[in-house]
CSV table of C-alpha atoms in Angstrom, one decimal:
chain,number,residue,atom,x,y,z
A,1,MET,CA,-7.0,-6.8,-30.6
A,2,ALA,CA,-8.0,-3.2,-30.1
A,3,THR,CA,-11.7,-4.3,-30.7
A,4,ALA,CA,-11.2,-7.1,-28.1
A,5,PHE,CA,-10.0,-4.6,-25.5
A,6,ARG,CA,-13.0,-2.3,-26.2
A,7,VAL,CA,-15.3,-5.4,-25.6
A,8,LEU,CA,-13.5,-6.1,-22.4
A,9,LEU,CA,-13.8,-2.6,-21.2
A,10,LEU,CA,-17.6,-2.8,-21.8
A,11,LEU,CA,-17.7,-6.0,-19.9
A,12,LEU,CA,-15.9,-4.4,-17.0
A,13,THR,CA,-18.4,-1.5,-17.0
A,14,LEU,CA,-21.4,-3.8,-17.1
A,15,SER,CA,-20.1,-6.2,-14.4
A,16,GLY,CA,-18.5,-3.8,-11.9
A,17,SER,CA,-21.3,-4.3,-9.5
A,18,LEU,CA,-20.8,-8.1,-9.6
A,19,VAL,CA,-17.1,-7.8,-8.7
A,20,GLY,CA,-17.6,-5.7,-5.6
A,21,THR,CA,-15.2,-3.0,-4.5
A,22,LEU,CA,-12.0,-2.7,-2.6
A,23,GLY,CA,-12.0,1.1,-2.9
A,24,HIS,CA,-13.6,3.8,-0.8
A,25,GLY,CA,-10.4,5.3,0.8
A,26,ILE,CA,-8.3,2.2,0.8
A,27,GLY,CA,-5.1,2.1,-1.2
A,28,ILE,CA,-2.9,-0.7,-2.5
A,29,ASN,CA,0.8,-1.2,-2.7
A,30,TYR,CA,1.9,-2.1,-6.2
A,31,GLY,CA,5.3,-3.7,-5.8
A,32,GLN,CA,7.2,-5.0,-8.8
A,33,ILE,CA,10.0,-7.2,-7.5
A,34,ALA,CA,9.1,-10.0,-9.9
A,35,ASN,CA,9.7,-11.2,-13.4
A,36,ASN,CA,6.2,-12.4,-14.2
A,37,LEU,CA,3.9,-9.5,-13.6
A,38,PRO,CA,1.3,-8.3,-16.1
A,39,LEU,CA,1.8,-5.2,-18.1
A,40,PRO,CA,0.8,-1.9,-16.3
A,41,SER,CA,-1.8,-1.3,-19.0
A,42,HIS,CA,-3.5,-4.5,-18.0
A,43,VAL,CA,-3.3,-3.6,-14.3
A,44,VAL,CA,-5.3,-0.4,-15.1
A,45,TYR,CA,-8.3,-2.6,-15.9
A,46,LEU,CA,-7.9,-4.7,-12.8
A,47,LEU,CA,-7.9,-1.7,-10.5
A,48,LYS,CA,-10.8,0.0,-12.3
A,49,SER,CA,-12.9,-3.2,-11.8
A,50,LEU,CA,-12.1,-3.1,-8.1
A,51,ASN,CA,-12.9,0.6,-7.9
A,52,MET,CA,-9.4,1.1,-6.4
A,53,SER,CA,-8.3,4.7,-6.7
A,54,ARG,CA,-5.2,4.9,-4.7
A,55,VAL,CA,-1.9,3.2,-5.5
A,56,LYS,CA,1.5,3.3,-3.8
A,57,LEU,CA,4.6,2.6,-5.8
A,58,TYR,CA,8.2,2.0,-4.6
A,59,ASP,CA,9.7,3.9,-7.5
A,60,ALA,CA,8.5,6.3,-10.2
A,61,ASP,CA,8.1,3.7,-13.0
A,62,PRO,CA,7.4,5.7,-16.2
A,63,ASN,CA,5.6,2.7,-17.7
A,64,VAL,CA,3.1,2.6,-14.8
A,65,LEU,CA,2.6,6.4,-14.6
A,66,THR,CA,2.0,6.5,-18.4
A,67,ALA,CA,-0.4,3.6,-18.4
A,68,PHE,CA,-2.5,5.2,-15.7
A,69,ALA,CA,-2.8,8.6,-17.4
A,70,ASN,CA,-6.4,10.0,-17.2
A,71,SER,CA,-7.4,7.0,-15.0
A,72,ASN,CA,-8.3,9.1,-11.9
A,73,VAL,CA,-6.0,6.9,-9.8
A,74,GLU,CA,-3.9,8.8,-7.2
A,75,PHE,CA,-0.3,7.7,-6.9
A,76,ILE,CA,2.3,7.8,-4.1
A,77,ILE,CA,5.6,7.4,-5.8
A,78,GLY,CA,8.9,6.5,-4.2
A,79,LEU,CA,12.5,7.4,-4.1
A,80,GLY,CA,14.5,4.4,-3.2
A,81,ASN,CA,17.0,4.4,-0.4
A,82,GLU,CA,19.8,4.5,-3.0
A,83,TYR,CA,18.8,8.0,-4.0
A,84,LEU,CA,19.0,9.7,-0.6
A,85,GLU,CA,22.5,11.1,-0.8
A,86,LYS,CA,21.8,12.5,-4.3
A,87,MET,CA,18.6,14.2,-3.0
A,88,THR,CA,20.6,16.2,-0.5
A,89,ASP,CA,21.9,18.1,-3.5
A,90,PRO,CA,19.3,20.8,-4.6
A,91,VAL,CA,20.3,20.5,-8.2
A,92,GLN,CA,19.9,16.7,-8.4
A,93,ALA,CA,16.7,16.8,-6.4
A,94,GLN,CA,15.2,19.3,-8.8
A,95,THR,CA,16.4,17.3,-11.8
A,96,TRP,CA,14.7,14.2,-10.4
A,97,ILE,CA,11.4,16.0,-10.0
A,98,GLN,CA,11.7,17.4,-13.5
A,99,GLN,CA,12.3,14.0,-15.0
A,100,HIS,CA,10.0,11.8,-12.9
A,101,VAL,CA,7.1,14.0,-11.8
A,102,GLN,CA,6.6,17.0,-14.2
A,103,PRO,CA,6.2,14.9,-17.4
A,104,TYR,CA,3.3,12.9,-15.9
A,105,ILE,CA,1.5,15.0,-13.3
A,106,SER,CA,-0.7,16.8,-15.8
A,107,GLN,CA,-2.4,13.5,-16.7
A,108,THR,CA,-1.5,11.1,-13.8
A,109,LYS,CA,-2.4,12.1,-10.3
A,110,ILE,CA,0.8,12.1,-8.2
A,111,THR,CA,0.0,13.2,-4.7
A,112,CYS,CA,3.0,12.1,-2.6
A,113,ILE,CA,6.7,11.2,-2.8
A,114,THR,CA,8.1,8.9,-0.2
A,115,VAL,CA,11.8,9.5,0.3
A,116,GLY,CA,13.3,6.2,1.4
A,117,ASN,CA,11.7,3.3,3.1
A,118,GLU,CA,12.3,2.1,6.7
A,119,ILE,CA,15.6,3.9,6.9
A,120,LEU,CA,15.7,4.5,10.7
A,121,THR,CA,15.3,0.8,11.6
A,122,GLY,CA,18.2,-0.2,9.3
A,123,ASN,CA,21.8,-0.3,10.3
A,124,ASP,CA,23.2,2.4,8.0
A,125,THR,CA,23.8,5.5,10.1
A,126,GLN,CA,25.0,7.4,7.0
A,127,LEU,CA,21.6,6.9,5.4
A,128,MET,CA,19.9,8.0,8.5
A,129,SER,CA,21.8,11.3,8.4
A,130,TYR,CA,20.8,11.8,4.8
A,131,LEU,CA,17.1,11.2,5.3
A,132,LEU,CA,15.8,14.6,6.5
A,133,PRO,CA,18.1,16.6,4.2
A,134,ALA,CA,16.9,14.5,1.3
A,135,MET,CA,13.2,15.1,2.3
A,136,GLN,CA,14.0,18.8,2.5
A,137,GLY,CA,15.7,18.8,-0.8
A,138,VAL,CA,12.8,17.2,-2.6
A,139,TYR,CA,10.3,19.5,-0.9
A,140,ALA,CA,12.3,22.6,-1.8
A,141,SER,CA,12.4,21.4,-5.4
A,142,LEU,CA,8.6,21.0,-5.5
A,143,VAL,CA,8.3,24.5,-4.1
A,144,ASN,CA,10.6,25.9,-6.8
A,145,LEU,CA,8.6,24.2,-9.5
A,146,GLY,CA,5.2,25.2,-8.1
A,147,LEU,CA,4.2,21.7,-7.2
A,148,SER,CA,4.3,21.7,-3.3
A,149,LYS,CA,0.5,22.2,-3.0
A,150,GLU,CA,-0.2,19.2,-5.1
A,151,VAL,CA,2.5,16.8,-3.9
A,152,TYR,CA,3.6,16.2,-0.3
A,153,VAL,CA,6.8,14.7,0.9
A,154,THR,CA,7.3,12.1,3.6
A,155,THR,CA,9.0,8.8,4.3
A,156,ALA,CA,7.8,5.4,5.5
A,157,HIS,CA,8.9,4.0,8.8
A,158,SER,CA,8.7,0.5,10.2
A,159,ILE,CA,6.6,0.2,13.4
A,160,GLY,CA,9.9,-0.9,14.9
A,161,ILE,CA,10.7,2.8,15.5
A,162,LEU,CA,8.6,2.4,18.6
A,163,GLY,CA,10.5,1.5,21.8
A,164,ASN,CA,7.2,0.9,23.5
A,165,SER,CA,3.8,0.2,21.9
A,166,PHE,CA,1.5,-1.0,24.6
A,167,PRO,CA,-0.5,0.3,26.2
A,168,PRO,CA,-1.0,2.8,23.4
A,169,SER,CA,-1.1,5.7,25.9
A,170,ALA,CA,2.5,4.8,26.7
A,171,GLY,CA,3.7,4.7,23.1
A,172,ALA,CA,7.2,6.0,22.7
A,173,PHE,CA,9.9,6.2,20.0
A,174,ARG,CA,13.2,4.4,20.5
A,175,GLN,CA,15.6,6.6,22.4
A,176,ASP,CA,18.4,6.0,20.0
A,177,LEU,CA,16.2,7.4,17.1
A,178,ALA,CA,14.8,10.4,18.9
A,179,VAL,CA,17.4,12.8,17.5
A,180,TYR,CA,16.3,11.9,13.9
A,181,ILE,CA,12.6,11.6,14.6
A,182,GLN,CA,12.3,15.0,16.4
A,183,ARG,CA,13.6,16.8,13.3
A,184,ILE,CA,11.5,14.8,10.9
A,185,LEU,CA,8.4,15.6,12.9
A,186,ALA,CA,9.2,19.3,12.7
A,187,PHE,CA,9.4,18.9,8.9
A,188,HIS,CA,5.9,17.3,8.8
A,189,SER,CA,4.5,20.0,11.0
A,190,GLN,CA,5.9,22.7,8.8
A,191,THR,CA,4.9,21.2,5.5
A,192,GLY,CA,1.6,19.6,6.6
A,193,SER,CA,2.6,16.1,5.5
A,194,PRO,CA,1.6,12.8,7.2
A,195,PHE,CA,3.8,10.4,9.2
A,196,LEU,CA,3.8,7.0,7.5
A,197,VAL,CA,4.2,3.7,9.3
A,198,ASN,CA,4.5,0.1,7.9
A,199,ALA,CA,2.6,-2.0,10.5
A,200,TYR,CA,2.3,-5.8,10.4
A,201,PRO,CA,0.6,-7.5,13.4
A,202,PHE,CA,1.5,-10.7,11.6
A,203,PHE,CA,5.1,-10.3,12.9
A,204,ALA,CA,4.0,-9.9,16.5
A,205,TYR,CA,1.9,-13.1,16.3
A,206,LYS,CA,4.6,-15.1,14.4
A,207,ASP,CA,7.2,-14.2,17.0
A,208,ASN,CA,5.0,-14.9,20.0
A,209,PRO,CA,1.9,-17.0,19.2
A,210,GLY,CA,1.6,-18.2,22.7
A,211,GLN,CA,1.1,-14.7,24.1
A,212,VAL,CA,-0.5,-12.8,21.2
A,213,SER,CA,-4.1,-13.7,20.4
A,214,LEU,CA,-4.7,-14.7,16.8
A,215,GLU,CA,-8.3,-13.2,17.0
A,216,TYR,CA,-6.8,-9.9,18.2
A,217,VAL,CA,-4.5,-9.5,15.3
A,218,LEU,CA,-7.0,-10.7,12.7
A,219,PHE,CA,-9.8,-8.3,13.7
A,220,GLU,CA,-11.9,-11.3,14.8
A,221,PRO,CA,-14.3,-11.2,17.8
A,222,ASN,CA,-12.2,-11.2,21.0
A,223,PRO,CA,-12.3,-9.8,24.5
A,224,GLY,CA,-9.9,-7.0,23.6
A,225,MET,CA,-7.5,-5.1,25.8
A,226,LYS,CA,-8.1,-2.0,27.9
A,227,ASP,CA,-5.6,0.8,28.2
A,228,PRO,CA,-5.3,1.3,31.9
A,229,ALA,CA,-4.5,5.0,31.6
A,230,THR,CA,-7.3,6.0,29.3
A,231,ASN,CA,-9.8,3.2,29.7
A,232,LEU,CA,-10.0,2.9,26.0
A,233,LYS,CA,-10.7,-0.6,24.7
A,234,TYR,CA,-8.8,-2.0,21.8
A,235,ASP,CA,-10.1,-5.1,19.9
A,236,ASN,CA,-7.3,-5.2,17.3
A,237,MET,CA,-3.6,-4.7,17.4
A,238,LEU,CA,-3.3,-2.5,14.3
A,239,TYR,CA,-5.4,0.3,15.8
A,240,ALA,CA,-3.5,0.0,19.1
A,241,GLN,CA,-0.2,0.4,17.1
A,242,ILE,CA,-1.6,3.5,15.3
A,243,ASP,CA,-2.6,5.1,18.6
A,244,ALA,CA,0.8,4.3,20.1
A,245,VAL,CA,2.4,6.2,17.3
A,246,TYR,CA,0.1,9.2,17.9
A,247,THR,CA,1.1,9.1,21.6
A,248,ALA,CA,4.8,9.0,20.7
A,249,ILE,CA,4.4,12.0,18.4
A,250,LYS,CA,2.5,13.9,21.0
A,251,ALA,CA,5.3,13.2,23.5
A,252,MET,CA,7.6,15.0,21.2
A,253,GLY,CA,5.4,18.1,21.2
A,254,HIS,CA,3.2,17.6,18.1
A,255,THR,CA,-0.5,17.2,17.8
A,256,ASP,CA,-1.0,18.4,14.2
A,257,ILE,CA,0.5,15.4,12.3
A,258,GLN,CA,-1.7,12.7,10.9
A,259,VAL,CA,-0.5,9.1,11.0
A,260,LYS,CA,-1.2,6.9,8.0
A,261,VAL,CA,-0.5,3.2,7.5
A,262,SER,CA,1.6,2.9,4.3
A,263,GLU,CA,1.8,-0.9,4.5
A,264,THR,CA,-0.1,-3.6,6.3
A,265,GLY,CA,-1.0,-7.1,5.2
A,266,TRP,CA,-0.8,-10.8,5.9
A,267,PRO,CA,1.0,-13.5,4.0
A,268,SER,CA,-0.9,-16.4,2.4
A,269,LYS,CA,2.0,-18.7,2.7
A,270,GLY,CA,5.3,-19.0,4.7
A,271,ASP,CA,8.1,-21.2,5.8
A,272,SER,CA,7.5,-23.9,8.4
A,273,ASN,CA,8.7,-21.5,11.2
A,274,GLU,CA,6.4,-18.7,10.1
A,275,VAL,CA,3.5,-19.4,12.4
A,276,GLY,CA,0.2,-18.0,11.1
A,277,ALA,CA,1.1,-17.5,7.5
A,278,SER,CA,-1.8,-19.1,5.6
A,279,ALA,CA,-4.4,-18.2,3.0
A,280,ASP,CA,-7.2,-18.5,5.6
A,281,ASN,CA,-5.5,-16.0,8.0
A,282,ALA,CA,-4.6,-13.6,5.1
A,283,ARG,CA,-8.3,-13.7,3.9
A,284,LEU,CA,-9.5,-12.9,7.4
A,285,TYR,CA,-7.0,-10.1,8.0
A,286,ASN,CA,-7.6,-8.3,4.8
A,287,THR,CA,-11.4,-8.9,4.6
A,288,ASN,CA,-11.9,-7.7,8.2
A,289,LEU,CA,-9.6,-4.8,7.7
A,290,LEU,CA,-11.4,-3.6,4.6
A,291,ASN,CA,-14.8,-3.9,6.2
A,292,LEU,CA,-13.5,-1.9,9.2
A,293,ILE,CA,-12.0,0.8,7.1
A,294,GLN,CA,-15.1,1.3,5.1
A,295,LYS,CA,-17.0,2.2,8.2
A,296,ASN,CA,-15.0,5.5,8.0
A,297,GLN,CA,-14.2,5.5,11.7
A,298,GLY,CA,-11.1,6.3,13.6
A,299,THR,CA,-9.1,4.6,16.3
A,300,PRO,CA,-10.2,4.6,19.9
A,301,ALA,CA,-7.9,7.6,20.7
A,302,LYS,CA,-8.7,9.4,17.4
A,303,PRO,CA,-12.3,8.5,16.7
A,304,SER,CA,-12.9,11.5,14.4
A,305,VAL,CA,-9.9,10.8,12.2
A,306,PRO,CA,-10.6,8.1,9.6
A,307,VAL,CA,-7.9,5.5,9.4
A,308,ASP,CA,-5.9,5.7,6.2
A,309,ILE,CA,-4.5,2.4,5.0
A,310,TYR,CA,-2.5,1.0,2.0
A,311,VAL,CA,-2.8,-2.7,1.9
A,312,PHE,CA,0.3,-4.8,1.0
A,313,ALA,CA,0.2,-5.9,-1.7
A,314,LEU,CA,-1.5,-6.2,-5.1
A,315,PHE,CA,0.5,-9.1,-6.5
A,316,ASN,CA,2.7,-11.9,-5.1
A,317,GLU,CA,6.3,-10.9,-6.0
A,318,ASN,CA,8.4,-14.0,-6.9
A,319,LEU,CA,11.9,-12.3,-6.7
A,320,LYS,CA,11.6,-10.7,-3.2
A,321,PRO,CA,14.4,-12.0,-1.0
A,322,GLY,CA,13.9,-13.4,2.5
A,323,PRO,CA,11.5,-16.0,3.9
A,324,SER,CA,8.7,-17.4,1.8
A,325,SER,CA,6.2,-15.1,3.3
A,326,GLU,CA,7.9,-12.1,1.6
A,327,ARG,CA,6.8,-13.5,-1.8
A,328,ASN,CA,3.2,-14.2,-0.7
A,329,TYR,CA,1.5,-11.1,0.5
A,330,GLY,CA,-0.4,-10.4,-2.8
A,331,LEU,CA,-4.1,-10.4,-3.2
A,332,TYR,CA,-3.5,-11.6,-6.7
A,333,TYR,CA,-1.3,-14.0,-8.5
A,334,PRO,CA,0.5,-12.5,-11.5
A,335,ASN,CA,-1.9,-14.3,-13.8
A,336,GLY,CA,-4.8,-12.3,-12.5
A,337,THR,CA,-6.4,-15.0,-10.2
A,338,LEU,CA,-7.2,-14.1,-6.6
A,339,VAL,CA,-5.0,-15.9,-4.1
A,340,TYR,CA,-8.0,-16.2,-1.8
A,341,ASP,CA,-11.6,-15.0,-1.6
A,342,ILE,CA,-11.8,-11.5,-0.1
A,343,GLY,CA,-15.1,-10.0,0.8
A,344,SER,CA,-17.5,-9.7,-2.2
A,345,VAL,CA,-14.6,-10.2,-4.6
A,346,SER,CA,-14.5,-13.9,-5.3
A,347,PRO,CA,-12.0,-16.1,-7.1
A,348,SER,CA,-14.3,-16.2,-10.1
A,349,SER,CA,-13.3,-12.6,-10.8
A,350,GLN,CA,-10.0,-13.7,-12.1
A,351,GLY,CA,-10.9,-12.6,-15.6
A,352,TYR,CA,-10.8,-9.0,-14.7
A,353,LEU,CA,-7.1,-8.8,-15.4
A,354,PRO,CA,-7.2,-8.6,-19.1
A,355,LEU,CA,-5.1,-11.0,-21.0
A,356,PRO,CA,-2.6,-12.0,-18.2
A,357,HIS,CA,0.8,-12.7,-19.8
A,358,MET,CA,-0.7,-12.6,-23.3
A,359,GLU,CA,1.1,-10.0,-25.4
A,360,TYR,CA,-0.3,-8.7,-28.7
A,361,SER,CA,1.4,-11.6,-30.4
A,362,ALA,CA,-0.9,-14.1,-28.6
A,363,SER,CA,-2.6,-16.6,-30.9
A,364,LYS,CA,-6.1,-15.7,-32.2
A,365,LYS,CA,-7.4,-18.9,-30.8
A,366,ASN,CA,-6.3,-18.1,-27.2
A,367,VAL,CA,-7.8,-14.6,-27.4
A,368,ILE,CA,-11.2,-15.9,-28.7
A,369,SER,CA,-11.2,-18.5,-25.9
A,370,PHE,CA,-10.5,-15.9,-23.3
A,371,PHE,CA,-13.3,-13.6,-24.5
A,372,ASN,CA,-15.8,-16.5,-24.8
A,373,ILE,CA,-15.3,-17.2,-21.1
A,374,LEU,CA,-15.9,-13.6,-20.2
A,375,LEU,CA,-18.9,-13.3,-22.5
A,376,LEU,CA,-20.8,-16.3,-21.0
A,377,PRO,CA,-22.5,-14.3,-18.1
A,378,VAL,CA,-23.4,-11.5,-20.5
A,379,THR,CA,-24.8,-13.9,-23.0
A,380,PHE,CA,-27.0,-15.4,-20.3
A,381,LEU,CA,-28.1,-11.9,-19.3
A,382,ILE,CA,-29.1,-11.0,-22.8
A,383,CYS,CA,-31.0,-14.3,-23.2
A,384,ALA,CA,-32.9,-13.7,-20.0
A,385,LEU,CA,-34.0,-10.3,-21.2
């Protein structure tokens, strides 16, 4: 089997140009709320074949961090909402860093820790009160351990923290959240960390398809919308949302904080009442977004600041609760096949996830069949030469 993996690695190297790339500054969310996902060691090969060098986790899974050692992939790791109270204790915060960051950071690039996810748009006011102290506790621990220059600390917010999002020049945070956000922004300014938002134009379209243009949310050609205060033209909702966040931050007195999109995506399937959830729309959203990001341009209000995006998600996750769409955001099925064609990466690249769901106990016959399939194009190439 070790020989087989070496052969597969050679194939990946030879055929990388055929697969295309999803890299160049674009990250991917690697969620694991599922019981059928491939081993992290297999996912390494998939991401290498896609030239994907930035991954965001929702935890600090040691199996993933170990598998990606010496891979040159940068990781955002996460502290779940259930850890917030503990992280307000300096001793527990430092212990967590010592157990979940220090053992891996010498070989696996960990560049960020997200403390909680979408806390401020939840209903738990106790968690809201823990959020900033937890961020401060984690940051202080990194300082104590000499890691604060390598790893920054932030949290991910839902775009729902905005009370007003259009026009972008009138972007404003919800008044009831201002007391929390003001202090969090001061933390970002002091530590040089970015402000993260999870932004899904899909939800705006689903909730109001009669008023929201599908072309506008899918980055397709459309007349666009002009901000009456700035005369800036917006031809897609995501960039308008990003600029609305920048405006809201500026209104609170900060111009030195970068906004990054920690999640965005489109479901390939949904329930009957989830208008717009389809493989065609997901393909358009992600393909157009990737093409736009690779131009290395900014938003209309921040043209010199390249947009930083983490696409949601790498795999469909079959155990996620909620409507069907929640389980169908993945670019890939767990068996390694693409859910839909995306750019230059076609469904035929399904073999780039090595041995999906085949453990080392797999039969020799299955392994040989798998590699015969992969070797066909290389065989043709050798014959042609």
